[in-house]
XYZ file of C-alpha atoms in Angstrom:
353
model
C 102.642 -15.693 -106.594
C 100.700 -16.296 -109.614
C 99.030 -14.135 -112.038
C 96.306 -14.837 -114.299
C 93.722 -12.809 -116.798
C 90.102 -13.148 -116.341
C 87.625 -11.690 -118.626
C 85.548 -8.873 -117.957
C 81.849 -9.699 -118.684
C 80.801 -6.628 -120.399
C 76.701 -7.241 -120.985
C 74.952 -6.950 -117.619
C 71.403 -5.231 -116.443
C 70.280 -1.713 -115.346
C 68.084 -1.813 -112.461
C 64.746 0.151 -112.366
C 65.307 3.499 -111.186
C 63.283 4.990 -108.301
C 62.790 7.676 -106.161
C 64.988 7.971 -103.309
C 65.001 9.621 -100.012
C 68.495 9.700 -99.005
C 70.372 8.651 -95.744
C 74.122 9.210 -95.614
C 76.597 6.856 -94.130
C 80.024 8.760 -93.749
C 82.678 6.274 -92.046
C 86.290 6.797 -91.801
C 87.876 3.539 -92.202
C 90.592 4.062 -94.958
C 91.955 1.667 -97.501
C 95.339 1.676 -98.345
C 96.018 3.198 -102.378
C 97.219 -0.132 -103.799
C 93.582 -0.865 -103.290
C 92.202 1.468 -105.733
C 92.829 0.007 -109.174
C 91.929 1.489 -112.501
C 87.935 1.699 -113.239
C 87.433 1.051 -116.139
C 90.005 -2.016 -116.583
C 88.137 -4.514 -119.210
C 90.586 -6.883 -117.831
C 92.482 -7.645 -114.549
C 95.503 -9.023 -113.798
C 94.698 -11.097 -110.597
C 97.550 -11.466 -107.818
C 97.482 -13.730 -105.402
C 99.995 -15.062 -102.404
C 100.419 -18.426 -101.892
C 98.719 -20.040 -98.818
C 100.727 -20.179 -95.327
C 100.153 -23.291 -94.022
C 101.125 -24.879 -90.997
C 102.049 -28.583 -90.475
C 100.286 -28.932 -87.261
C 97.222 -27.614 -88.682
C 93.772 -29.082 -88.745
C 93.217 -26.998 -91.689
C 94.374 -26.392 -94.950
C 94.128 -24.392 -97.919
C 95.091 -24.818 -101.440
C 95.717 -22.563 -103.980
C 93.652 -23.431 -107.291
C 95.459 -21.360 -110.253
C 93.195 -19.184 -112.136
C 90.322 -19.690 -110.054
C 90.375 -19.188 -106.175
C 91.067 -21.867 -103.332
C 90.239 -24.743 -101.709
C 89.764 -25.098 -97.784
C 90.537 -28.625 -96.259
C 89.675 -29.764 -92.798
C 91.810 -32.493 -92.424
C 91.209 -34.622 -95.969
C 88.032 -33.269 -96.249
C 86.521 -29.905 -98.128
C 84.947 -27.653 -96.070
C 84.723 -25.002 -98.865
C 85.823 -23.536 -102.360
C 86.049 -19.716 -103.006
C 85.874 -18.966 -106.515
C 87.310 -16.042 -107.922
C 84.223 -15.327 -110.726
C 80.925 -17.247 -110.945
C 78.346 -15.776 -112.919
C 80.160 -12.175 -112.577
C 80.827 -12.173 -109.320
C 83.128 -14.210 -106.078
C 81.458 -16.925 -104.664
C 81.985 -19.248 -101.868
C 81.545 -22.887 -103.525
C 81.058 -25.571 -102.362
C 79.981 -25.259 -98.498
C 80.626 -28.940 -96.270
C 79.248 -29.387 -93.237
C 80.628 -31.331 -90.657
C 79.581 -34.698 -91.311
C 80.635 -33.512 -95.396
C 77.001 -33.101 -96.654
C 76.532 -30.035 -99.178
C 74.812 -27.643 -97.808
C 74.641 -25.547 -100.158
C 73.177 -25.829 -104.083
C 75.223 -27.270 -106.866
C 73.194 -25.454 -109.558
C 74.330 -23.615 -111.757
C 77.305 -24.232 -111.157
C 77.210 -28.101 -111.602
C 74.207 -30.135 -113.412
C 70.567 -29.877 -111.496
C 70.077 -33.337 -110.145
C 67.361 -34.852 -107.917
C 65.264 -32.150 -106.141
C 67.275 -29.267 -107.073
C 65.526 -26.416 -108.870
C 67.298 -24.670 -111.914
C 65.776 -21.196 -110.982
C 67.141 -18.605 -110.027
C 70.757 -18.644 -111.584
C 71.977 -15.615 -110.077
C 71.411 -17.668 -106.595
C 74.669 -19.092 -106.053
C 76.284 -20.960 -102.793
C 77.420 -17.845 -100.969
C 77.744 -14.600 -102.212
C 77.359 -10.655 -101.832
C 75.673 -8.102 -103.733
C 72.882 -6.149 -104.031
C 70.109 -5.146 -106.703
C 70.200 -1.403 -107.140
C 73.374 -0.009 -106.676
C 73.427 3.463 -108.911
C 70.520 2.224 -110.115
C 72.325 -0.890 -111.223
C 71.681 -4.324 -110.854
C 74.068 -6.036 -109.176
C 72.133 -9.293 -107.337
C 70.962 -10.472 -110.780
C 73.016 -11.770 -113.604
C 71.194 -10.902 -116.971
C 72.719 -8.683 -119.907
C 73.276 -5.690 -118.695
C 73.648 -6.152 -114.734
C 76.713 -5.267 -113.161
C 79.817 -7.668 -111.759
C 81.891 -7.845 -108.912
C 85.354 -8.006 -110.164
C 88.134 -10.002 -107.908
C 91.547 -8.005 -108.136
C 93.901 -9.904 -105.369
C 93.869 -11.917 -102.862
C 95.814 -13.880 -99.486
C 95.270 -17.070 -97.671
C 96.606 -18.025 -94.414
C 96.502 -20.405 -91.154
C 96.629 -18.501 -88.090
C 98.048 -19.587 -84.638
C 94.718 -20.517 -83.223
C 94.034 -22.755 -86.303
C 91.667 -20.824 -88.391
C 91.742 -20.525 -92.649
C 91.410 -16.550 -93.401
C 91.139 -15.411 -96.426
C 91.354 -11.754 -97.268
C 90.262 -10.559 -101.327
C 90.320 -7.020 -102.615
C 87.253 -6.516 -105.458
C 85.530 -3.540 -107.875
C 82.022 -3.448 -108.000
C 81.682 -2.222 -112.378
C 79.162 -1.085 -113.818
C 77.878 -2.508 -117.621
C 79.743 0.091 -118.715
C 83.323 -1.054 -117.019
C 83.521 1.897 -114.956
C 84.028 1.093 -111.067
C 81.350 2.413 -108.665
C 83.055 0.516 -105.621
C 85.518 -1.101 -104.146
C 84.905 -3.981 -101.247
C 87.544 -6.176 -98.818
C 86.195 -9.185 -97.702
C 87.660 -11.296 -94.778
C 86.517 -15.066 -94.503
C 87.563 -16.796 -91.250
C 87.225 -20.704 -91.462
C 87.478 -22.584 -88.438
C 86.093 -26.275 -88.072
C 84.810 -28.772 -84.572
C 83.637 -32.234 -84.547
C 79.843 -30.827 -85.370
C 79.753 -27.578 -86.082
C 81.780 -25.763 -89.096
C 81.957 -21.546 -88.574
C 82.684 -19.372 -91.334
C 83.128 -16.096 -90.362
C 82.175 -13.326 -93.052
C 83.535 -10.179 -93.114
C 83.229 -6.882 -95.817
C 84.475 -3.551 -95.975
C 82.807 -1.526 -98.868
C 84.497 1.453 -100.205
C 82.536 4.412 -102.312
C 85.947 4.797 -104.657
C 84.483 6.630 -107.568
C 81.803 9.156 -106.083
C 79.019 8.638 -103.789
C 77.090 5.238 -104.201
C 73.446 4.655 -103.393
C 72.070 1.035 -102.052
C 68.366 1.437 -103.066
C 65.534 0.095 -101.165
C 65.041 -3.400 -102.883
C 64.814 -6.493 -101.401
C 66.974 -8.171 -103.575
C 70.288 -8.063 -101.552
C 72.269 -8.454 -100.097
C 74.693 -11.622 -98.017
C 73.103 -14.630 -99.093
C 73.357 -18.283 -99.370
C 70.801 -20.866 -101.693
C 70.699 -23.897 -99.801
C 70.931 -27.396 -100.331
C 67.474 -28.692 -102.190
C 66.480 -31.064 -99.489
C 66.596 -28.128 -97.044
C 64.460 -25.962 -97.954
C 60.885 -25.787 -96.494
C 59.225 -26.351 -99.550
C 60.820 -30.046 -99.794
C 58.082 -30.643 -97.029
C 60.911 -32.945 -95.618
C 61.325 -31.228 -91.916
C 62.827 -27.855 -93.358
C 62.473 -25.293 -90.892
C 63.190 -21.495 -90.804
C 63.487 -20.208 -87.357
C 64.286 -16.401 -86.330
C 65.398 -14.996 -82.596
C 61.730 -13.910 -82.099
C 60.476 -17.342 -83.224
C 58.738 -16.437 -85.906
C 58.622 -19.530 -88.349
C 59.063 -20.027 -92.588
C 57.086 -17.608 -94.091
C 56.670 -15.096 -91.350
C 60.835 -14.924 -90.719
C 60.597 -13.232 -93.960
C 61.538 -9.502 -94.092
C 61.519 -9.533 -90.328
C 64.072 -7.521 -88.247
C 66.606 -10.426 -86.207
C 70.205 -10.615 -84.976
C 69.948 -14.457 -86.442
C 67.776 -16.331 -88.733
C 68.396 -20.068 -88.838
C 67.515 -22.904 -91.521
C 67.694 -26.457 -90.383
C 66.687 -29.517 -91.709
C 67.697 -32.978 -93.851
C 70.470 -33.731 -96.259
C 71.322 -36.895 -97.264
C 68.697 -38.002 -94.421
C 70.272 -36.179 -91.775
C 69.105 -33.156 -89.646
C 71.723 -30.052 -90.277
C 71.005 -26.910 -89.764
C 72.741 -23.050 -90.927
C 72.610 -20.333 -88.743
C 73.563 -16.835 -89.591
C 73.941 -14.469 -86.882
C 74.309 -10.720 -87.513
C 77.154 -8.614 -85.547
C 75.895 -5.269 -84.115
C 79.086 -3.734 -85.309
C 77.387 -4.389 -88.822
C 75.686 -1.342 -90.881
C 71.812 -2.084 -90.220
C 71.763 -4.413 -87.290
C 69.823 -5.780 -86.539
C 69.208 -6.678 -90.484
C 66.175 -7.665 -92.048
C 66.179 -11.013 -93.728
C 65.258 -12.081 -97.572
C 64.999 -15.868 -96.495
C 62.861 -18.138 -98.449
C 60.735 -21.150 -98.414
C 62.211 -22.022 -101.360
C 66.027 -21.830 -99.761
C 67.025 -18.607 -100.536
C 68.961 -17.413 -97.537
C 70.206 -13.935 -97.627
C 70.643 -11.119 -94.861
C 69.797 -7.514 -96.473
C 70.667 -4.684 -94.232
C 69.427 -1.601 -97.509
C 66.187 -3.126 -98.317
C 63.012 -1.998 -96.102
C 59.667 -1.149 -98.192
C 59.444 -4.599 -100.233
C 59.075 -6.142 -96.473
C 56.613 -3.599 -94.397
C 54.785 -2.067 -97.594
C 54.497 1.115 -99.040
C 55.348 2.835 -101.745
C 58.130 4.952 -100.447
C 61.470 4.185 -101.365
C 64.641 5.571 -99.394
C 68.417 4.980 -100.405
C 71.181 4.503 -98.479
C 74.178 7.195 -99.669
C 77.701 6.354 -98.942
C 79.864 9.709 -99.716
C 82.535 9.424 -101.599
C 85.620 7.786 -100.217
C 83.598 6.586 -96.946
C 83.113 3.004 -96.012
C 79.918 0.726 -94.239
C 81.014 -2.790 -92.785
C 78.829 -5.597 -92.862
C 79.741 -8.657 -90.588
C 77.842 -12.050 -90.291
C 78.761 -15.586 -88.726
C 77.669 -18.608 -90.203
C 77.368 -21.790 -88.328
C 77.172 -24.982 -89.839
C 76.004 -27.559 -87.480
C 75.286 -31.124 -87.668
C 72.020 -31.945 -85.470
C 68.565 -30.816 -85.093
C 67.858 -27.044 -84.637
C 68.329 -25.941 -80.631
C 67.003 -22.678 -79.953
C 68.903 -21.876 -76.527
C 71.957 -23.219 -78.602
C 71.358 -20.473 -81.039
C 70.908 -17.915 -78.758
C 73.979 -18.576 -76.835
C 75.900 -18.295 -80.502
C 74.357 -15.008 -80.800
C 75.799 -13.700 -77.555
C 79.363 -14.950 -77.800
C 78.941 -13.616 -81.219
C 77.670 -10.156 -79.967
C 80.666 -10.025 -77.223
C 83.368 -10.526 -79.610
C 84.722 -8.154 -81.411
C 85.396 -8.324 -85.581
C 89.686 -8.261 -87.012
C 90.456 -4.565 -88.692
C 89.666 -4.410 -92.426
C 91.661 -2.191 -94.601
């Protein structure tokens, strides 16, 4: 066990308030009451266990004090999760099979080559959203809210997959919780494909809590630079209706995939959406530019109109999102995809507490 402080970023952003016409989500899974920690904490005391690990593993993951862990396949990285980037847990870096990055370095290395240094807030893998309460939580400018990391566990299982399990508190600028979240991360690795399975249990702790209708949210990944469609390099966005790039955007699809080169190879990522999840079949905030993000709250920004509806979780109710990303190494194969999406489908998604 370790224990470390971490500081509590106290200038963040208040999103623009709207009308609302209000749905309500009531769902009865419970979390246990060492979950709830104190709201308005200005620090945390972060606990985490020590990775199991077996010997016989193709896997491994490593405990990095202060900050998060590392997951090995083999002697390679297949990924970091960092405890606080930018306010909130990331996933950083992401390896594909053959090792390439696929996902951005910036910000939180140097921009080098073709990367872009826009969009800060757009880092590796993350969740949020960008009206929550009226608060911003998808940006990270003064005033904007953060997603604090309280605990944490790492483990290989007997089938030879990484989980790791991390309680967190959604705060407001003002340090007062509005949420609480558990999010599961399954990491299992093959010769070309690399599957992280994503997993998150959100928890209206403090009073009810309204996702607005924005489509800044929500599951999302910035991709590699060379990736992206805009590199005119081969980058191709591809949803279940094959609908292409720029017309993928803000569609309704169980999976969205983004293939193309990195370090003059064709890779590909392709998220696929569970049913079980709140909103399937999501609508998708996916970008020619390499945003990559799944957003099951937002709806006007994508069809038009000026109406704006929330979705209300009551107080002490839950919604569970669930996605799988694959991380192949190969050109983009759309019967391959859609085979993913069914074993996906059939399967069923671990308890969350």
């Amino acid at each position: 066990m370790f224990k470390t402080k971490i500081s509590f970023f106290t200038a963040r952003c208040i999103a623009s308030r709207v009308p609302v016409w209000g749905a309500l989500i009531a769902v009865t899974t419970a979390l246990p009451a060492s979950f709830l920690s104190p709201a308005t904490a200005q620090t945390v005391a972060t606990e985490s266990q020590d990775a199991k690990t077996r010997s016989d593993s193709t896997l491994r993951v490593e405990k990095v004090d202060g900050q998060g862990w590392d997951v090995f396949a083999g002697k390679k990285l297949f990924a970091g999760y960092l405890i606080d980037s930018g306010g909130k847990p990331i996933v950083y870096p992401v390896h594909g099979p053959g090792g390439h990055a696929m996902t951005r370095n910036f910000p939180m290395k140097k921009s080098y080559g073709m990367e872009r240094g826009d969009h800060d807030h757009h880092r590796s893998m993350w969740l949020s959203h960008g009206d929550v309460n009226g608060i911003d939580f998808w940006a990270d400018d003064d005033g904007c809210g953060t997603v604090v990391h309280r605990s944490g566990t790492a483990e290989i299982t007997d089938d030879d997959t990484a989980v790791l399990v991390t309680q967190n508190d959604w705060l407001g600028p003002d340090g007062k919780r509005l949420l609480s979240d558990t999010r599961r991360f399954e990491f299992s690795v093959g010769a070309k494909r690399h599957i992280i399975d994503c997993d998150f249990l959100l928890k209206a702790t403090d009073g009810d809590v309204k996702f607005g209708d924005t489509k800044e949210g929500s599951f999302g990944m910035r991709l590699a630079a060379s990736l992206k469609v805009d590199a005119k390099k081969g980058g191709l966005i591809t949803n279940a209706d094959r609908q292409t790039n720029k017309d993928a955007w803000g569609k309704e699809s169980p999976w969205v995939d983004y293939s193309g080169p990195v370090d003059d190879e064709m890779v590909g990522v392709t998220i696929h959406n569970h049913p079980s999840s709140f909103g399937f079949p999501t609508r998708w905030h996916v970008r020619t530019y390499g945003l990559f993000a799944a957003n099951p709250f937002g709806r006007s920004d994508f069809i038009g109109g000026k109406k704006r509806r929330a979705i209300t979780l009551l107080e002490g109710k839950t919604i569970r999102l669930n996605y799988r990303v694959v991380i192949y190494q190969d050109t983009f194969d759309l019967e391959v995809a859609r085979s993913d999406s069914q074993a996906y489908h059939t399967a069923g998604r671990p308890p969350l507490k």
